[in-house]
Amino acid sequence: MPNETLAAKTPVLDIRKLRVEYPLANGDTLVAVKDIDLLIRPGEIHALVGESGAGKTTVGNALMGLLQAPGKIVSGSIAIAGKPIDLRTGRTEGIVPGRDVGAIFQDPMTSLNPLFTVESQLCEGMLTHLKLSRAEAKARALDLMKAVGIPEPERRLGSYPHQLSGGQRQRVVIATALACGPQLIVADEPTTALDVSVQAQILKLIRDLADQRGVGVLLVTHNMGVVAEIADRVTIMQNGAVVESGSARAVLTAPKAPYARTLIAAVPPIEVRLDRLPVPSEETQVTLDARAAVRSKSTGSGTGSRDDVVLSVRDLAVEYGGRSLIPGRKASVFKAVKGVSFDVRRGEIFGLVGESGCGKTTVANTIAGLVAQSAGSIDFEGTALGAKREKSVRKSLQMVFQDPYSALNPRLRINSAIAEPILFYKLASNAEEARQDARTLLEAVGLPADAGGRFSHAFSGGQRQRIAIARALGPRPSLLICDEPTSALDVSVQAQLLNLLKDLRDLAGLSMLFISHDLAVIRQMCDRIAVMKSGEIVELAETETLFTAPKHDYTRELLRLAPSLDRILSRQAAE
């Protein structure tokens, strides 16, 4: 944590009045970063926070020389370890990205080359920049693997990225960033897609690197719990400008700027359940008229009876493998789901929570007919589902995926994308009626009807997810499967979408199977929760019962590790 000695050290990063612009095709100019100042000293973790489009990633790209044309730095200065960057080239004499500035990106699979072993990728920078021998580089790589806490480091050096878990891959990325002993690390959303237990390990590792090695860290994130857990200082950005900056405790406990107060208020609490989450503006709220229109088109009938079961899963098992490509050799079998049973009632939001690999997404994909079951039964609205989903079942059972960009056809305008399933299931008599339904659905999810004339790339991540929800609502389903629908979204956009899903449940009678590894989101959304571990349900209870009196050790451990803004700040105040 920051102290008096930090003030005497030369900053590892010193940004003054930085301005980044993008010229547009129509002759206008987009100012992505507006005259910001930012200072990081050795051993300090500085969090850069803001919504998508705020400019925080642009700042990181600018200091690493990764700005893509036609973006350019037009004014200001950047110095790394006291050495100024040439703003024309993005380079500075004696400072080399990868050697003096390390980077930890959000998705480790896109940061690591799938064709090379961990050893090759760890040694590459050391062989190039430090001029070590192959034996020296391997020995250093092994020490780094141990330092970041990867089990069986000698064996894992010879592994390929796909043979490691998500948390282990992220640790390898961190080890790669540390390989050449950088003075500064830029960590861009390093824990967004990680489970709470792995996230806790990665955060501790980053904090230890700052404390023990004196590494300065620029942490780009939208997770306020992560900021409260490890950051010394925080800067909040909006529309390319800094709206507030100061010590993490001061900004998080007593924010001065209205935007900062609203952004922090939008963080879902894990300690208490709210009827609605605060959002930055009312303009994104779903209108009552539009919601009523969705309700009139829905097959649901309000919340219905709590005993009216829409989906019944009994003793579900899913196995992978069992067929060897080599004659005479028996293939191993991986049991992804083992005897899972639960019901989803009409008008209920049922939560599935657990770490990566526990089987929760496999359960959802099996219910949707995307994965074949090995044993057990699935009944939907009183009908037993076989290996093939009938057209009527597919119409009534829709899915919202984690990544809306890959779920939407980039060649279709939004009106056509939403109208497509309406026409396919013959829920409109003609194309014009389907497009009118699409406009109604857009308004229902808080977007203007004229947005339907644009393509998916013209929208933000949160807007694309709203469009994906509108498309899923088009066939008028009775069950909506939501697989991590908000995990990559900013807290304010997340709050808007969570409120939207609650509204749709209350007014359109939708039932939902809601999957997430974010326990705070699960508490805000779900009526009942099943906790999964290693393919099995270890605990199933009403939401408030599970959070206030968990019975299983694994559930208690998940709750203990979950980052909580209020809990962390209370603990820090007591210290």
PDB file of N, CA and C in Angstrom, residues 271-322:
ATOM      1  N   GLU A 271     -24.096  -8.384   0.023  1.00  0.00           N
ATOM      2  CA  GLU A 271     -24.590  -8.516   1.399  1.00  0.00           C
ATOM      3  C   GLU A 271     -26.111  -8.434   1.505  1.00  0.00           C
ATOM      4  N   VAL A 272     -26.763  -7.786   0.529  1.00  0.00           N
ATOM      5  CA  VAL A 272     -28.206  -7.562   0.638  1.00  0.00           C
ATOM      6  C   VAL A 272     -28.801  -7.598  -0.763  1.00  0.00           C
ATOM      7  N   ARG A 273     -30.055  -8.010  -0.851  1.00  0.00           N
ATOM      8  CA  ARG A 273     -30.750  -8.065  -2.140  1.00  0.00           C
ATOM      9  C   ARG A 273     -31.579  -6.798  -2.326  1.00  0.00           C
ATOM     10  N   LEU A 274     -31.450  -6.172  -3.518  1.00  0.00           N
ATOM     11  CA  LEU A 274     -32.179  -4.954  -3.836  1.00  0.00           C
ATOM     12  C   LEU A 274     -33.279  -5.254  -4.845  1.00  0.00           C
ATOM     13  N   ASP A 275     -34.367  -4.466  -4.786  1.00  0.00           N
ATOM     14  CA  ASP A 275     -35.414  -4.616  -5.798  1.00  0.00           C
ATOM     15  C   ASP A 275     -34.917  -4.175  -7.167  1.00  0.00           C
ATOM     16  N   ARG A 276     -34.198  -3.042  -7.191  1.00  0.00           N
ATOM     17  CA  ARG A 276     -33.617  -2.546  -8.435  1.00  0.00           C
ATOM     18  C   ARG A 276     -32.228  -1.992  -8.133  1.00  0.00           C
ATOM     19  N   LEU A 277     -31.346  -2.102  -9.124  1.00  0.00           N
ATOM     20  CA  LEU A 277     -29.999  -1.558  -8.988  1.00  0.00           C
ATOM     21  C   LEU A 277     -29.982  -0.137  -9.538  1.00  0.00           C
ATOM     22  N   PRO A 278     -29.276   0.797  -8.888  1.00  0.00           N
ATOM     23  CA  PRO A 278     -29.182   2.165  -9.417  1.00  0.00           C
ATOM     24  C   PRO A 278     -28.449   2.163 -10.748  1.00  0.00           C
ATOM     25  N   VAL A 279     -28.887   3.047 -11.661  1.00  0.00           N
ATOM     26  CA  VAL A 279     -28.250   3.166 -12.981  1.00  0.00           C
ATOM     27  C   VAL A 279     -27.896   4.624 -13.223  1.00  0.00           C
ATOM     28  N   PRO A 280     -26.896   4.895 -14.100  1.00  0.00           N
ATOM     29  CA  PRO A 280     -26.436   6.265 -14.310  1.00  0.00           C
ATOM     30  C   PRO A 280     -27.470   7.208 -14.883  1.00  0.00           C
ATOM     31  N   SER A 281     -28.398   6.722 -15.696  1.00  0.00           N
ATOM     32  CA  SER A 281     -29.383   7.617 -16.294  1.00  0.00           C
ATOM     33  C   SER A 281     -30.693   6.889 -16.468  1.00  0.00           C
ATOM     34  N   GLU A 282     -31.751   7.639 -16.557  1.00  0.00           N
ATOM     35  CA  GLU A 282     -33.060   7.049 -16.719  1.00  0.00           C
ATOM     36  C   GLU A 282     -33.389   6.778 -18.182  1.00  0.00           C
ATOM     37  N   GLU A 283     -32.584   7.326 -19.102  1.00  0.00           N
ATOM     38  CA  GLU A 283     -32.939   7.204 -20.503  1.00  0.00           C
ATOM     39  C   GLU A 283     -32.839   5.775 -21.003  1.00  0.00           C
ATOM     40  N   THR A 284     -32.091   4.902 -20.291  1.00  0.00           N
ATOM     41  CA  THR A 284     -31.954   3.526 -20.720  1.00  0.00           C
ATOM     42  C   THR A 284     -32.984   2.616 -20.077  1.00  0.00           C
ATOM     43  N   GLN A 285     -33.844   3.172 -19.245  1.00  0.00           N
ATOM     44  CA  GLN A 285     -34.848   2.353 -18.594  1.00  0.00           C
ATOM     45  C   GLN A 285     -35.902   1.901 -19.594  1.00  0.00           C
ATOM     46  N   VAL A 286     -36.430   0.713 -19.383  1.00  0.00           N
ATOM     47  CA  VAL A 286     -37.459   0.180 -20.253  1.00  0.00           C
ATOM     48  C   VAL A 286     -38.761   0.934 -19.997  1.00  0.00           C
ATOM     49  N   THR A 287     -39.436   1.366 -21.060  1.00  0.00           N
ATOM     50  CA  THR A 287     -40.686   2.090 -20.878  1.00  0.00           C
ATOM     51  C   THR A 287     -41.811   1.127 -20.530  1.00  0.00           C
ATOM     52  N   LEU A 288     -42.763   1.616 -19.753  1.00  0.00           N
ATOM     53  CA  LEU A 288     -43.880   0.767 -19.338  1.00  0.00           C
ATOM     54  C   LEU A 288     -44.706   0.319 -20.537  1.00  0.00           C
ATOM     55  N   ASP A 289     -44.907   1.223 -21.500  1.00  0.00           N
ATOM     56  CA  ASP A 289     -45.703   0.862 -22.663  1.00  0.00           C
ATOM     57  C   ASP A 289     -45.043  -0.261 -23.453  1.00  0.00           C
ATOM     58  N   ALA A 290     -43.721  -0.159 -23.644  1.00  0.00           N
ATOM     59  CA  ALA A 290     -43.006  -1.186 -24.405  1.00  0.00           C
ATOM     60  C   ALA A 290     -43.028  -2.515 -23.671  1.00  0.00           C
ATOM     61  N   ARG A 291     -42.873  -2.470 -22.364  1.00  0.00           N
ATOM     62  CA  ARG A 291     -42.890  -3.713 -21.586  1.00  0.00           C
ATOM     63  C   ARG A 291     -44.272  -4.350 -21.642  1.00  0.00           C
ATOM     64  N   ALA A 292     -45.308  -3.511 -21.600  1.00  0.00           N
ATOM     65  CA  ALA A 292     -46.665  -4.049 -21.688  1.00  0.00           C
ATOM     66  C   ALA A 292     -46.888  -4.720 -23.041  1.00  0.00           C
ATOM     67  N   ALA A 293     -46.268  -4.161 -24.098  1.00  0.00           N
ATOM     68  CA  ALA A 293     -46.398  -4.758 -25.420  1.00  0.00           C
ATOM     69  C   ALA A 293     -45.740  -6.130 -25.464  1.00  0.00           C
ATOM     70  N   VAL A 294     -44.595  -6.253 -24.817  1.00  0.00           N
ATOM     71  CA  VAL A 294     -43.938  -7.559 -24.747  1.00  0.00           C
ATOM     72  C   VAL A 294     -44.809  -8.555 -23.996  1.00  0.00           C
ATOM     73  N   ARG A 295     -45.414  -8.094 -22.891  1.00  0.00           N
ATOM     74  CA  ARG A 295     -46.252  -8.978 -22.093  1.00  0.00           C
ATOM     75  C   ARG A 295     -47.433  -9.493 -22.921  1.00  0.00           C
ATOM     76  N   SER A 296     -48.036  -8.606 -23.737  1.00  0.00           N
ATOM     77  CA  SER A 296     -49.198  -9.015 -24.515  1.00  0.00           C
ATOM     78  C   SER A 296     -48.824 -10.040 -25.581  1.00  0.00           C
ATOM     79  N   LYS A 297     -47.563 -10.017 -26.047  1.00  0.00           N
ATOM     80  CA  LYS A 297     -47.117 -10.951 -27.075  1.00  0.00           C
ATOM     81  C   LYS A 297     -46.536 -12.230 -26.484  1.00  0.00           C
ATOM     82  N   SER A 298     -46.307 -12.229 -25.158  1.00  0.00           N
ATOM     83  CA  SER A 298     -45.649 -13.377 -24.538  1.00  0.00           C
ATOM     84  C   SER A 298     -46.628 -14.501 -24.289  1.00  0.00           C
ATOM     85  N   THR A 299     -46.092 -15.711 -24.272  1.00  0.00           N
ATOM     86  CA  THR A 299     -46.917 -16.865 -23.923  1.00  0.00           C
ATOM     87  C   THR A 299     -47.040 -17.017 -22.424  1.00  0.00           C
ATOM     88  N   GLY A 300     -46.243 -16.259 -21.664  1.00  0.00           N
ATOM     89  CA  GLY A 300     -46.291 -16.338 -20.207  1.00  0.00           C
ATOM     90  C   GLY A 300     -47.532 -15.659 -19.665  1.00  0.00           C
ATOM     91  N   SER A 301     -47.778 -15.848 -18.377  1.00  0.00           N
ATOM     92  CA  SER A 301     -48.958 -15.260 -17.757  1.00  0.00           C
ATOM     93  C   SER A 301     -48.604 -14.741 -16.382  1.00  0.00           C
ATOM     94  N   GLY A 302     -47.650 -13.750 -16.359  1.00  0.00           N
ATOM     95  CA  GLY A 302     -47.232 -13.226 -15.061  1.00  0.00           C
ATOM     96  C   GLY A 302     -46.313 -14.210 -14.384  1.00  0.00           C
ATOM     97  N   THR A 303     -46.197 -14.060 -13.077  1.00  0.00           N
ATOM     98  CA  THR A 303     -45.300 -14.942 -12.352  1.00  0.00           C
ATOM     99  C   THR A 303     -45.877 -16.339 -12.159  1.00  0.00           C
ATOM    100  N   GLY A 304     -47.205 -16.462 -12.238  1.00  0.00           N
ATOM    101  CA  GLY A 304     -47.815 -17.775 -12.163  1.00  0.00           C
ATOM    102  C   GLY A 304     -47.669 -18.433 -10.808  1.00  0.00           C
ATOM    103  N   SER A 305     -48.040 -19.685 -10.745  1.00  0.00           N
ATOM    104  CA  SER A 305     -47.946 -20.442  -9.500  1.00  0.00           C
ATOM    105  C   SER A 305     -46.524 -20.897  -9.271  1.00  0.00           C
ATOM    106  N   ARG A 306     -46.075 -20.820  -8.047  1.00  0.00           N
ATOM    107  CA  ARG A 306     -44.710 -21.225  -7.711  1.00  0.00           C
ATOM    108  C   ARG A 306     -44.524 -22.730  -7.876  1.00  0.00           C
ATOM    109  N   ASP A 307     -45.628 -23.472  -7.905  1.00  0.00           N
ATOM    110  CA  ASP A 307     -45.541 -24.922  -8.056  1.00  0.00           C
ATOM    111  C   ASP A 307     -45.689 -25.364  -9.515  1.00  0.00           C
ATOM    112  N   ASP A 308     -45.891 -24.412 -10.433  1.00  0.00           N
ATOM    113  CA  ASP A 308     -46.036 -24.714 -11.843  1.00  0.00           C
ATOM    114  C   ASP A 308     -44.649 -24.880 -12.453  1.00  0.00           C
ATOM    115  N   VAL A 309     -44.224 -26.121 -12.674  1.00  0.00           N
ATOM    116  CA  VAL A 309     -42.866 -26.409 -13.139  1.00  0.00           C
ATOM    117  C   VAL A 309     -42.805 -26.289 -14.657  1.00  0.00           C
ATOM    118  N   VAL A 310     -41.881 -25.451 -15.144  1.00  0.00           N
ATOM    119  CA  VAL A 310     -41.663 -25.288 -16.582  1.00  0.00           C
ATOM    120  C   VAL A 310     -40.615 -26.276 -17.069  1.00  0.00           C
ATOM    121  N   LEU A 311     -39.551 -26.439 -16.303  1.00  0.00           N
ATOM    122  CA  LEU A 311     -38.446 -27.313 -16.682  1.00  0.00           C
ATOM    123  C   LEU A 311     -38.112 -28.241 -15.525  1.00  0.00           C
ATOM    124  N   SER A 312     -37.996 -29.525 -15.834  1.00  0.00           N
ATOM    125  CA  SER A 312     -37.627 -30.515 -14.818  1.00  0.00           C
ATOM    126  C   SER A 312     -36.452 -31.342 -15.329  1.00  0.00           C
ATOM    127  N   VAL A 313     -35.344 -31.281 -14.615  1.00  0.00           N
ATOM    128  CA  VAL A 313     -34.134 -32.029 -14.974  1.00  0.00           C
ATOM    129  C   VAL A 313     -33.906 -33.093 -13.908  1.00  0.00           C
ATOM    130  N   ARG A 314     -33.749 -34.344 -14.337  1.00  0.00           N
ATOM    131  CA  ARG A 314     -33.581 -35.439 -13.386  1.00  0.00           C
ATOM    132  C   ARG A 314     -32.387 -36.314 -13.767  1.00  0.00           C
ATOM    133  N   ASP A 315     -31.445 -36.446 -12.812  1.00  0.00           N
ATOM    134  CA  ASP A 315     -30.300 -37.360 -12.940  1.00  0.00           C
ATOM    135  C   ASP A 315     -29.550 -37.167 -14.260  1.00  0.00           C
ATOM    136  N   LEU A 316     -29.379 -35.913 -14.666  1.00  0.00           N
ATOM    137  CA  LEU A 316     -28.726 -35.609 -15.941  1.00  0.00           C
ATOM    138  C   LEU A 316     -27.233 -35.925 -15.870  1.00  0.00           C
ATOM    139  N   ALA A 317     -26.746 -36.629 -16.871  1.00  0.00           N
ATOM    140  CA  ALA A 317     -25.315 -36.947 -16.982  1.00  0.00           C
ATOM    141  C   ALA A 317     -24.855 -36.647 -18.395  1.00  0.00           C
ATOM    142  N   VAL A 318     -23.657 -36.079 -18.498  1.00  0.00           N
ATOM    143  CA  VAL A 318     -23.054 -35.783 -19.800  1.00  0.00           C
ATOM    144  C   VAL A 318     -21.608 -36.245 -19.753  1.00  0.00           C
ATOM    145  N   GLU A 319     -21.214 -37.034 -20.756  1.00  0.00           N
ATOM    146  CA  GLU A 319     -19.854 -37.548 -20.828  1.00  0.00           C
ATOM    147  C   GLU A 319     -19.227 -37.179 -22.168  1.00  0.00           C
ATOM    148  N   TYR A 320     -17.919 -36.933 -22.138  1.00  0.00           N
ATOM    149  CA  TYR A 320     -17.154 -36.672 -23.352  1.00  0.00           C
ATOM    150  C   TYR A 320     -16.094 -37.751 -23.521  1.00  0.00           C
ATOM    151  N   GLY A 321     -15.768 -38.070 -24.760  1.00  0.00           N
ATOM    152  CA  GLY A 321     -14.764 -39.092 -25.021  1.00  0.00           C
ATOM    153  C   GLY A 321     -15.400 -40.456 -25.185  1.00  0.00           C
ATOM    154  N   GLY A 322     -14.593 -41.514 -24.975  1.00  0.00           N
ATOM    155  CA  GLY A 322     -15.105 -42.869 -25.084  1.00  0.00           C
ATOM    156  C   GLY A 322     -14.866 -43.500 -26.447  1.00  0.00           C
TER     157      GLY A 322
END
